[in-house]
Tab-separated table of C-alpha atoms in Angstrom:
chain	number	residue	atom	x	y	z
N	1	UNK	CA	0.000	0.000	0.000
N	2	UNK	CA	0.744	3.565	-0.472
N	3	UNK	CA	3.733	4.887	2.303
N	4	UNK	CA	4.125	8.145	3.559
N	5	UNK	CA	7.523	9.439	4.606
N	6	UNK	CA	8.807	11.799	6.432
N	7	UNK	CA	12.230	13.487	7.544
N	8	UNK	CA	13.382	14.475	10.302
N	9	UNK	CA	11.152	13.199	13.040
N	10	UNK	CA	12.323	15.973	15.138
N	11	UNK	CA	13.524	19.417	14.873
N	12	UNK	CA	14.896	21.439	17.527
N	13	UNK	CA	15.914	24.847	16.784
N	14	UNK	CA	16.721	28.437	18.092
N	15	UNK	CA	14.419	31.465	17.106
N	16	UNK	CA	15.552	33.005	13.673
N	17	UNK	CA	16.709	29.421	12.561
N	18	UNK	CA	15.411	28.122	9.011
N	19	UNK	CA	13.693	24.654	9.347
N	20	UNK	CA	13.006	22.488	6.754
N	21	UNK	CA	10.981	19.124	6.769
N	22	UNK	CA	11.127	16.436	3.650
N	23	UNK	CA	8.002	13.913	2.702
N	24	UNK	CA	8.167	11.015	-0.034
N	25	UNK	CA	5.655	9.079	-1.084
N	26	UNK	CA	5.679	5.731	-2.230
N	27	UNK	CA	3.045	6.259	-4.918
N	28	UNK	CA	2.376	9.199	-7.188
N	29	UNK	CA	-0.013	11.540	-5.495
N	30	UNK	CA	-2.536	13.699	-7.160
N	31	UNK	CA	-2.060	16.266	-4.870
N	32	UNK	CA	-0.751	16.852	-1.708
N	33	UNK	CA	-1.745	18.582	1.680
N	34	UNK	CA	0.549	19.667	4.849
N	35	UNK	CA	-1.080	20.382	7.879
N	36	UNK	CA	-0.242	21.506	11.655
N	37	UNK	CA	-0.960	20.175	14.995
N	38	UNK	CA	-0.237	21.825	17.612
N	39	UNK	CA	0.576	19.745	20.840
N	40	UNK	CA	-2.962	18.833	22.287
N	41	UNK	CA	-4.818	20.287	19.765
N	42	UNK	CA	-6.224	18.516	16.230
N	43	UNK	CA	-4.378	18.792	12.332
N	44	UNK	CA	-5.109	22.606	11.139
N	45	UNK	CA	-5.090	22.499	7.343
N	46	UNK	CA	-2.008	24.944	5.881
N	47	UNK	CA	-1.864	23.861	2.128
N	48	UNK	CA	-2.713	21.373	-0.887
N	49	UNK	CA	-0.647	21.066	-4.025
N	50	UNK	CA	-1.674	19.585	-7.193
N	51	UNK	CA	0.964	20.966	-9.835
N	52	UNK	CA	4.123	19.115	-10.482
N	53	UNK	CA	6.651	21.292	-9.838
N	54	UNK	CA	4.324	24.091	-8.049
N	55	UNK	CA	5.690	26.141	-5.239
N	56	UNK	CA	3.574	28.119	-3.164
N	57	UNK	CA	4.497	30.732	-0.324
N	58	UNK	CA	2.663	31.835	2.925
N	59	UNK	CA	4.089	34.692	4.851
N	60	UNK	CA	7.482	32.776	6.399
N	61	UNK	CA	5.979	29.233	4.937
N	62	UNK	CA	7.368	28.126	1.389
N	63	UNK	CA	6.280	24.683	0.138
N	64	UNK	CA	7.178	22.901	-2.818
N	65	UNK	CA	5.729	20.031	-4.976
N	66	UNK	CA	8.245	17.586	-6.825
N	67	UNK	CA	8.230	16.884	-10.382
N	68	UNK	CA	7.392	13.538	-10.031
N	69	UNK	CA	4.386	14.707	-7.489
N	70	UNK	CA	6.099	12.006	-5.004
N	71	UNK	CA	7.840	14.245	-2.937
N	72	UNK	CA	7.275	17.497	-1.197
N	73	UNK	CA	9.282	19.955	1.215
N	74	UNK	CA	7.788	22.551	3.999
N	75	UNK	CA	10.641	25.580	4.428
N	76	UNK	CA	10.184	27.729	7.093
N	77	UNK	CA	12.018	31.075	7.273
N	78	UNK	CA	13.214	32.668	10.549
N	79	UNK	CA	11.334	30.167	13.204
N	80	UNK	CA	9.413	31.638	15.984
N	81	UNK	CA	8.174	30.229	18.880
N	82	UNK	CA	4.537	29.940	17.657
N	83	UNK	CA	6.242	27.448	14.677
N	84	UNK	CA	6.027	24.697	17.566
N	85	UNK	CA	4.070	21.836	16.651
N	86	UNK	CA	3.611	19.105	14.795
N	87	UNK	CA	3.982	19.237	10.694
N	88	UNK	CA	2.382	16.535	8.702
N	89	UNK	CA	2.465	16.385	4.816
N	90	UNK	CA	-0.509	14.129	3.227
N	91	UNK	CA	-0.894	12.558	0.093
N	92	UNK	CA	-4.045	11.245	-1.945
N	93	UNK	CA	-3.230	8.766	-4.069
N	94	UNK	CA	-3.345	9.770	-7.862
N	95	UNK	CA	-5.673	7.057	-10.004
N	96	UNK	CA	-8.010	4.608	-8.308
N	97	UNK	CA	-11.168	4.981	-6.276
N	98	UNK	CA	-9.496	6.597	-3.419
N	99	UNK	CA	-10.023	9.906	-4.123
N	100	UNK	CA	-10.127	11.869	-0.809
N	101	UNK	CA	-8.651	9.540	1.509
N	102	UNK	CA	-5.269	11.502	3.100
N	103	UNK	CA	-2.791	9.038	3.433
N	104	UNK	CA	-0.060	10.474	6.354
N	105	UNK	CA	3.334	10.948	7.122
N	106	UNK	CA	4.567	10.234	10.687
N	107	UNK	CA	5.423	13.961	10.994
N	108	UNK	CA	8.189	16.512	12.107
N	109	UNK	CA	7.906	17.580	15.453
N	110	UNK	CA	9.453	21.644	15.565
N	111	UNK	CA	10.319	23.243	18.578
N	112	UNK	CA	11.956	26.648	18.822
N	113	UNK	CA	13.834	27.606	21.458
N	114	UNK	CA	13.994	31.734	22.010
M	1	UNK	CA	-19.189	27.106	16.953
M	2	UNK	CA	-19.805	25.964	13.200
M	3	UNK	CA	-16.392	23.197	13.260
M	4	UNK	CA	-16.032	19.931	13.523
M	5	UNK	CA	-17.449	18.814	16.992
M	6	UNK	CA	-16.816	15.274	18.603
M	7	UNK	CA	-18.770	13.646	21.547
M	8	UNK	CA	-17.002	12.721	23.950
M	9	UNK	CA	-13.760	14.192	24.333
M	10	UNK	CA	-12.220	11.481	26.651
M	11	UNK	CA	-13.743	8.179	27.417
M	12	UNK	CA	-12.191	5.596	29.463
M	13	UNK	CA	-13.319	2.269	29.561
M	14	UNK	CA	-12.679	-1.513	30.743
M	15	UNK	CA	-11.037	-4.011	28.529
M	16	UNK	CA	-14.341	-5.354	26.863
M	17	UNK	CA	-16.651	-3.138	26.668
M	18	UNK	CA	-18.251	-1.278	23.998
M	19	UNK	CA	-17.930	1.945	22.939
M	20	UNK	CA	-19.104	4.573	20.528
M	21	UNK	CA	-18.478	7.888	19.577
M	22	UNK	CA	-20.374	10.740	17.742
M	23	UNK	CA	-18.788	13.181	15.034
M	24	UNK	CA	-20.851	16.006	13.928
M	25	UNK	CA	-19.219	17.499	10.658
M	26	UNK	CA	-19.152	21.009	9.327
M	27	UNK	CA	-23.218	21.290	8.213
M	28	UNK	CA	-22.287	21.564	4.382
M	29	UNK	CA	-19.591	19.262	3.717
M	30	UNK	CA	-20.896	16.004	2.108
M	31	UNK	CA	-17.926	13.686	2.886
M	32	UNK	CA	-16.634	12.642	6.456
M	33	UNK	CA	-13.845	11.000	7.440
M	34	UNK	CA	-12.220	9.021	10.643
M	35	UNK	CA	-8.843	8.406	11.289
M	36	UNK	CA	-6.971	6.809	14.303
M	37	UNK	CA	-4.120	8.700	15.966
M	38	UNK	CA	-1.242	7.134	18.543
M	39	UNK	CA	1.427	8.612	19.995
M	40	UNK	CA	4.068	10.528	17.658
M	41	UNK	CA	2.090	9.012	14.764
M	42	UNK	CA	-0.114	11.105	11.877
M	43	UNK	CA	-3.196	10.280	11.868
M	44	UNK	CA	-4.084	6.806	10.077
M	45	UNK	CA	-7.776	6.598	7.631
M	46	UNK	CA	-10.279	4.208	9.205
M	47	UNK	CA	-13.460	5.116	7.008
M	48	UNK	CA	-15.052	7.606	4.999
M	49	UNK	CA	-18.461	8.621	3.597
M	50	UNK	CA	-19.678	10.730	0.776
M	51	UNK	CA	-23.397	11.882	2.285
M	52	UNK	CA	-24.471	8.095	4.345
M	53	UNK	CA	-23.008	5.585	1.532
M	54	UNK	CA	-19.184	4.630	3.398
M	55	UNK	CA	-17.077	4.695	0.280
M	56	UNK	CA	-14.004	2.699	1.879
M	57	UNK	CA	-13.147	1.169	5.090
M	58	UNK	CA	-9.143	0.343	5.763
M	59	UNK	CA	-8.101	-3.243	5.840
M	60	UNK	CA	-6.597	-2.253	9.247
M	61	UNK	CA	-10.164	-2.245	11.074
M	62	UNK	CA	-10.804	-5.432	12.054
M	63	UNK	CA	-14.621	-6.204	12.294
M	64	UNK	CA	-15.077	-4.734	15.714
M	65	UNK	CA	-15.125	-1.457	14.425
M	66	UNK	CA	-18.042	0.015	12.518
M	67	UNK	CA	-19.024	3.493	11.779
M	68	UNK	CA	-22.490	4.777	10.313
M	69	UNK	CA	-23.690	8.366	8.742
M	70	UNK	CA	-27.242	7.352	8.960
M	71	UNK	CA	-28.818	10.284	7.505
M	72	UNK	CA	-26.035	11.827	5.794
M	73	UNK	CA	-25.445	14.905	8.487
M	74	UNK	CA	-23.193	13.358	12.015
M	75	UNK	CA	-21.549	9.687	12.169
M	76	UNK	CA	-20.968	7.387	14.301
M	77	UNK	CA	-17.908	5.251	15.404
M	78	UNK	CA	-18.518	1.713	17.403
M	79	UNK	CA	-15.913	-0.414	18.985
M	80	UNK	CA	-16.791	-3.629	20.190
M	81	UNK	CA	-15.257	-5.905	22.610
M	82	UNK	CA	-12.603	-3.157	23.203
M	83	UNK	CA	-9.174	-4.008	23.519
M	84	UNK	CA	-6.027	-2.298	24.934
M	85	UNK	CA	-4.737	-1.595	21.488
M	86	UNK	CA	-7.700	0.132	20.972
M	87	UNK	CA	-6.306	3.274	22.869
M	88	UNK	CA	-5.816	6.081	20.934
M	89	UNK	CA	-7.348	9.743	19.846
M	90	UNK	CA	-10.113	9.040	17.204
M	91	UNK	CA	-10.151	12.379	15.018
M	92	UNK	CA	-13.290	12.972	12.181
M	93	UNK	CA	-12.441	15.094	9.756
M	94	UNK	CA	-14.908	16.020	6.983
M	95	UNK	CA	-14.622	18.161	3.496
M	96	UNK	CA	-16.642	19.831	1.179
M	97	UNK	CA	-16.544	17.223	-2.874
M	98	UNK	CA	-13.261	14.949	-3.141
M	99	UNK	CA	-9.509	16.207	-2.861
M	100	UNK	CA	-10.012	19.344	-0.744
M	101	UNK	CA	-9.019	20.079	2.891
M	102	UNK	CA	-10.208	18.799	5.462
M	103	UNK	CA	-11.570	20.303	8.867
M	104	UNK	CA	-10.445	18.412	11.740
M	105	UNK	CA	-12.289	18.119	14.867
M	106	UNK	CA	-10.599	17.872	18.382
M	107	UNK	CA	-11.118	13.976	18.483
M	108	UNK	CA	-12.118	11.527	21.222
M	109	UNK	CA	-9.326	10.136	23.478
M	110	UNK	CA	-9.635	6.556	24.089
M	111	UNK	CA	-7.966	4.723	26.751
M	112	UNK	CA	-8.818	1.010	27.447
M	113	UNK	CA	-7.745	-0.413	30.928
């Protein structure tokens, strides 16, 4: 079945520090989403991509959508300490019956120290 | 409050028993979803519906589990015979058509003693 990856698990960095965190898919996705938890709280949705290749930028945020719509990255610029959390990408699987169903990556856990 | 709601937010219960939660999605969004979440783990699909048909169910959900969107608005989510593997936060999530995001609500933490 479809995999999910993610690198690093865990981040640890000091405030005005770049972090970066990887995901690969096993499969070709037809898009893919990258959403935040915060600890204790539930996923809050940031982003989807669907274009090969697309990159798309919120304030700090910069995420990026491989070629082969297998992989993805999550860049964020000058951490602060309200980065902390949790940092999942998601994939739907392109072709099939599937369509819909998020398939997860284990996650990137950021903290930020000031 | 117009989110995702979930009922209850904890629920702790004896090796055995049965249990069942409630998920009542965001009023216009046709498809809901459930997904299982453990410990430094994303969140891993169970089930989802488009309106009440369930469209897919994982192979991981052994028949104890079973999940219903009788009349196309809230779901929801029975364990039977619980087990200790069982613990875990159960999160719904639901979405307005196929491929978009998806709301989140604040999930029901299982524990099984």
């Amino acid at each position: 079945g479809q995999q999910v990856m993610q690198i690093p698990q865990y981040q640890h960095v000091q405030e005005g520090e770049d972090f970066t965190t990887y995901c690969n898919s096993s499969t070709t996705l037809s898009n893919i989403q990258w959403y935040k938890q915060r600890p204790g709280g539930h996923p809050v949705f940031l982003i989807q991509l669907v274009k090969s290749g697309e990159v798309k930028k919120q304030k700090r945020l910069t995420f990026q959508f491989g070629e082969a719509k297998k992989n993805s990255s999550l860049h964020i610029t000058a951490t602060q300490t309200t980065d902390v959390g949790t940092y999942f990408c998601a994939g739907i699987n392109a072709g099939g019956t599937s369509y819909g169903k998020l398939t997860f990556g284990q996650g990137t856990i950021l903290t930020v120290h000031p | 409050d117009t989110g995702v709601s979930q009922d209850p937010r904890h629920k702790i219960t004896k090796r055995g028993q049965n249990v069942t939660f409630r998920c009542d999605p965001i009023s216009e969004h046709n498809r809901l979803y459930w997904y299982r979440q453990t410990l430094g783990q994303g969140p891993e699909f169970l089930t989802y519906f488009q309106n009440e048909a369930q469209l897919e169910k994982s192979r991981l959900l052994s028949d104890r589990f079973s999940a219903e969107r009788p009349k196309g608005s809230f779901s929801t989510l029975e364990i039977q015979r619980t087990e200790q593997g069982d613990s875990a936060m159960y999160l719904c999530a639901s979405s307005h058509g196929t491929g978009g995001e998806q709301y989140f609500g604040p999930g029901t933490r299982l524990t099984v003693t």
